[in-house]
XYZ file of C-alpha atoms in Angstrom:
251
model
C 106.082 80.778 94.272
C 103.220 82.722 92.653
C 102.180 84.287 95.955
C 105.662 85.495 96.922
C 107.400 86.216 93.619
C 106.504 89.931 93.614
C 107.843 90.280 97.149
C 111.097 88.581 96.150
C 111.433 90.847 93.129
C 110.841 93.924 95.258
C 113.020 93.123 98.257
C 115.991 91.324 96.682
C 117.434 94.530 95.181
C 117.185 96.158 98.621
C 119.091 93.267 100.171
C 121.560 93.461 97.296
C 122.153 97.153 97.996
C 123.166 96.275 101.558
C 125.515 93.552 100.295
C 127.125 95.929 97.786
C 127.964 98.377 100.574
C 129.772 95.556 102.403
C 131.871 94.524 99.396
C 135.449 95.789 98.847
C 135.496 99.203 97.218
C 138.370 98.339 94.918
C 138.166 96.020 91.974
C 134.963 95.101 90.209
C 133.152 93.243 92.958
C 130.258 95.776 93.082
C 129.750 95.577 89.310
C 129.934 91.800 89.158
C 127.560 91.280 92.070
C 125.082 93.861 90.753
C 125.142 92.315 87.275
C 124.581 88.796 88.577
C 121.737 89.957 90.838
C 119.981 91.961 88.115
C 120.304 89.080 85.646
C 118.778 86.750 88.235
C 115.928 89.201 88.794
C 115.321 89.388 85.045
C 115.034 85.597 84.851
C 112.760 85.645 87.897
C 110.563 88.339 86.319
C 110.103 86.184 83.211
C 108.129 83.813 85.422
C 105.320 86.382 85.402
C 104.410 86.323 81.683
C 105.264 82.629 81.437
C 102.641 81.654 84.046
C 100.170 84.520 83.640
C 96.562 83.509 82.960
C 95.711 85.719 80.003
C 92.065 84.645 80.087
C 91.553 85.866 83.650
C 90.589 89.442 84.445
C 91.908 91.372 87.405
C 95.145 91.081 89.337
C 97.276 87.975 89.653
C 100.235 86.870 91.802
C 98.474 88.677 94.651
C 99.644 88.776 98.236
C 97.334 90.631 100.605
C 98.163 90.661 104.307
C 97.447 93.196 107.115
C 100.280 95.614 107.855
C 99.017 98.528 109.987
C 95.629 98.286 111.670
C 94.914 102.002 112.156
C 94.892 103.487 109.608
C 94.053 100.375 107.637
C 97.169 99.845 105.522
C 97.817 96.458 103.958
C 100.754 94.863 102.225
C 98.818 94.195 99.039
C 100.743 93.511 95.838
C 99.725 92.099 92.481
C 99.972 92.707 88.741
C 97.557 92.800 85.847
C 98.234 92.468 82.138
C 99.729 95.983 81.971
C 101.784 96.286 85.139
C 103.227 92.796 84.615
C 105.056 93.969 81.485
C 106.272 97.098 83.259
C 107.832 94.845 85.913
C 109.511 92.845 83.140
C 110.726 96.115 81.575
C 112.283 97.218 84.881
C 114.079 93.895 85.231
C 115.279 94.082 81.608
C 116.710 97.595 81.975
C 118.540 96.841 85.233
C 121.389 94.668 83.855
C 121.711 97.064 80.917
C 122.176 99.894 83.399
C 124.897 97.944 85.191
C 126.719 97.176 81.931
C 126.487 100.784 80.738
C 127.990 101.933 84.047
C 130.730 99.271 84.090
C 133.526 101.638 83.007
C 131.700 104.943 83.251
C 131.562 104.831 87.061
C 135.098 104.721 88.424
C 134.688 106.451 91.794
C 132.434 105.521 94.726
C 131.282 102.404 92.924
C 129.718 100.833 95.994
C 127.564 103.884 96.578
C 126.502 104.021 92.939
C 125.424 100.397 92.657
C 123.798 100.402 96.090
C 121.665 103.405 95.129
C 120.966 101.870 91.726
C 119.668 98.686 93.355
C 117.631 100.704 95.860
C 116.043 102.425 92.880
C 115.138 99.011 91.474
C 113.262 98.167 94.675
C 111.323 101.429 94.412
C 110.441 100.844 90.756
C 109.253 97.289 91.347
C 107.206 98.511 94.299
C 105.519 101.252 92.271
C 104.286 98.750 89.676
C 103.134 95.989 92.044
C 101.620 97.963 94.959
C 97.831 97.686 95.274
C 97.553 99.715 98.472
C 97.656 103.482 97.954
C 99.944 104.205 100.915
C 102.256 101.362 99.913
C 102.338 102.814 96.413
C 102.990 106.296 97.801
C 105.895 105.001 99.908
C 107.567 103.350 96.916
C 106.875 106.365 94.727
C 108.583 108.709 97.180
C 111.401 106.240 97.750
C 112.163 106.325 94.031
C 112.955 110.046 94.262
C 115.793 109.693 96.772
C 118.302 107.470 94.930
C 117.779 109.277 91.628
C 118.366 112.679 93.239
C 121.471 111.405 95.040
C 122.868 109.782 91.896
C 122.340 112.938 89.844
C 123.947 115.054 92.565
C 126.905 112.723 93.098
C 127.633 111.804 89.486
C 126.364 114.829 87.565
C 128.466 115.939 84.627
C 128.772 119.699 85.235
C 126.100 120.971 87.623
C 124.724 117.826 89.171
C 123.830 119.329 92.543
C 121.579 121.987 91.024
C 119.877 119.436 88.763
C 119.387 117.058 91.700
C 117.741 119.722 93.861
C 115.501 120.787 90.992
C 114.483 117.188 90.327
C 113.796 116.524 94.002
C 111.612 119.605 94.437
C 109.650 118.976 91.242
C 109.079 115.333 92.176
C 108.445 115.744 95.910
C 106.243 118.830 96.264
C 103.398 117.654 93.927
C 103.285 114.435 95.919
C 101.587 116.409 98.684
C 98.550 116.711 96.412
C 98.683 112.985 95.790
C 98.739 112.252 99.521
C 95.845 114.638 100.218
C 93.774 112.878 97.568
C 94.574 109.480 99.062
C 93.635 110.652 102.552
C 90.308 112.009 101.290
C 89.528 108.673 99.657
C 90.355 106.906 102.921
C 88.132 109.285 104.897
C 85.212 108.464 102.607
C 85.745 104.719 102.222
C 87.858 103.540 105.162
C 90.366 101.787 102.912
C 93.512 102.430 100.900
C 93.126 99.159 98.999
C 92.987 99.839 95.264
C 90.789 96.853 94.407
C 88.271 97.736 97.125
C 88.325 101.400 96.088
C 87.559 100.484 92.490
C 84.453 98.652 93.669
C 83.289 101.352 96.098
C 83.921 104.328 93.818
C 81.972 102.857 90.930
C 79.086 105.196 90.316
C 80.475 108.080 92.378
C 80.549 110.387 89.352
C 77.221 111.749 90.571
C 75.811 112.302 94.029
C 77.143 113.699 97.283
C 80.748 112.669 96.665
C 80.956 113.874 93.056
C 82.679 117.200 93.815
C 85.182 115.661 96.216
C 85.986 112.892 93.763
C 86.478 115.433 90.985
C 88.906 117.463 93.123
C 90.733 114.297 94.149
C 91.062 113.272 90.512
C 92.425 116.735 89.728
C 94.998 116.398 92.522
C 96.094 113.019 91.134
C 96.272 114.482 87.632
C 98.487 117.415 88.644
C 100.822 115.219 90.695
C 101.291 112.709 87.882
C 101.539 115.425 85.235
C 104.640 116.761 86.981
C 106.139 113.307 87.449
C 105.592 112.201 83.831
C 106.281 115.148 82.958
C 103.591 116.828 80.859
C 104.202 120.186 79.132
C 104.576 122.820 80.574
C 105.532 121.040 83.820
C 108.611 119.409 82.318
C 111.236 121.942 83.385
C 113.133 119.485 85.575
C 113.543 116.830 82.882
C 116.096 118.627 80.693
C 118.499 119.246 83.577
C 117.920 115.761 84.945
C 118.669 114.036 81.656
C 121.699 116.196 80.895
C 123.307 115.638 84.304
C 122.297 112.083 85.164
C 124.559 109.081 84.577
C 123.513 107.054 81.546
C 121.873 104.308 83.627
C 119.719 106.888 85.402
C 118.898 108.593 82.111
C 117.347 105.274 81.044
C 115.149 105.248 84.136
C 114.079 108.890 83.776
C 113.327 108.492 80.072
């Protein structure tokens, strides 16, 4: 259970999104199924703090298996004392998002709840991924359903807000990817735990300049995604146009 729980949390919403698309479009079947699934995921997520060893340092509930041999990308997931609570927060907000949308979303309900559940998979993946490329994949995946939901269910000018959000979120990710590729070129790994060990003491020496530039690339990419002033231009439009459930995620 401990070795696979993060995988279940990450992939069950994806499977649920597929099921929602197969349900009847009329009635409340999409809402009911999505609510039951998100409540189950919340209960499942509570297993993490209930069985977490608070005296142990490092990551727990780890699963680390080879995925792609060249480049060396692994399916490596785990949580520490910080990311564990972020996973619990995601699972707590999900059923609230379904309940808030219960009457607010009257049209294309299957599409809404399928995209909402896909977003849950992306958010879980962001907080549990311990391989940089795996993290990058989930991070970019999170952009797509939010942009589509803003564009489809925006209040007045959803399409414009969706495009603005997508561009602000996607373009800085190129810097993030370049930084990750430089780290891989220097170390031969995307694994976060291994990188932490290898990069210790790199603040001086031959790699100091490259590491500084890589850190700057990470900083700029995350500053836009957070967003940090004055890179927050997309947030106002996104919050004003997004459905309430998506506003919760963005905020």
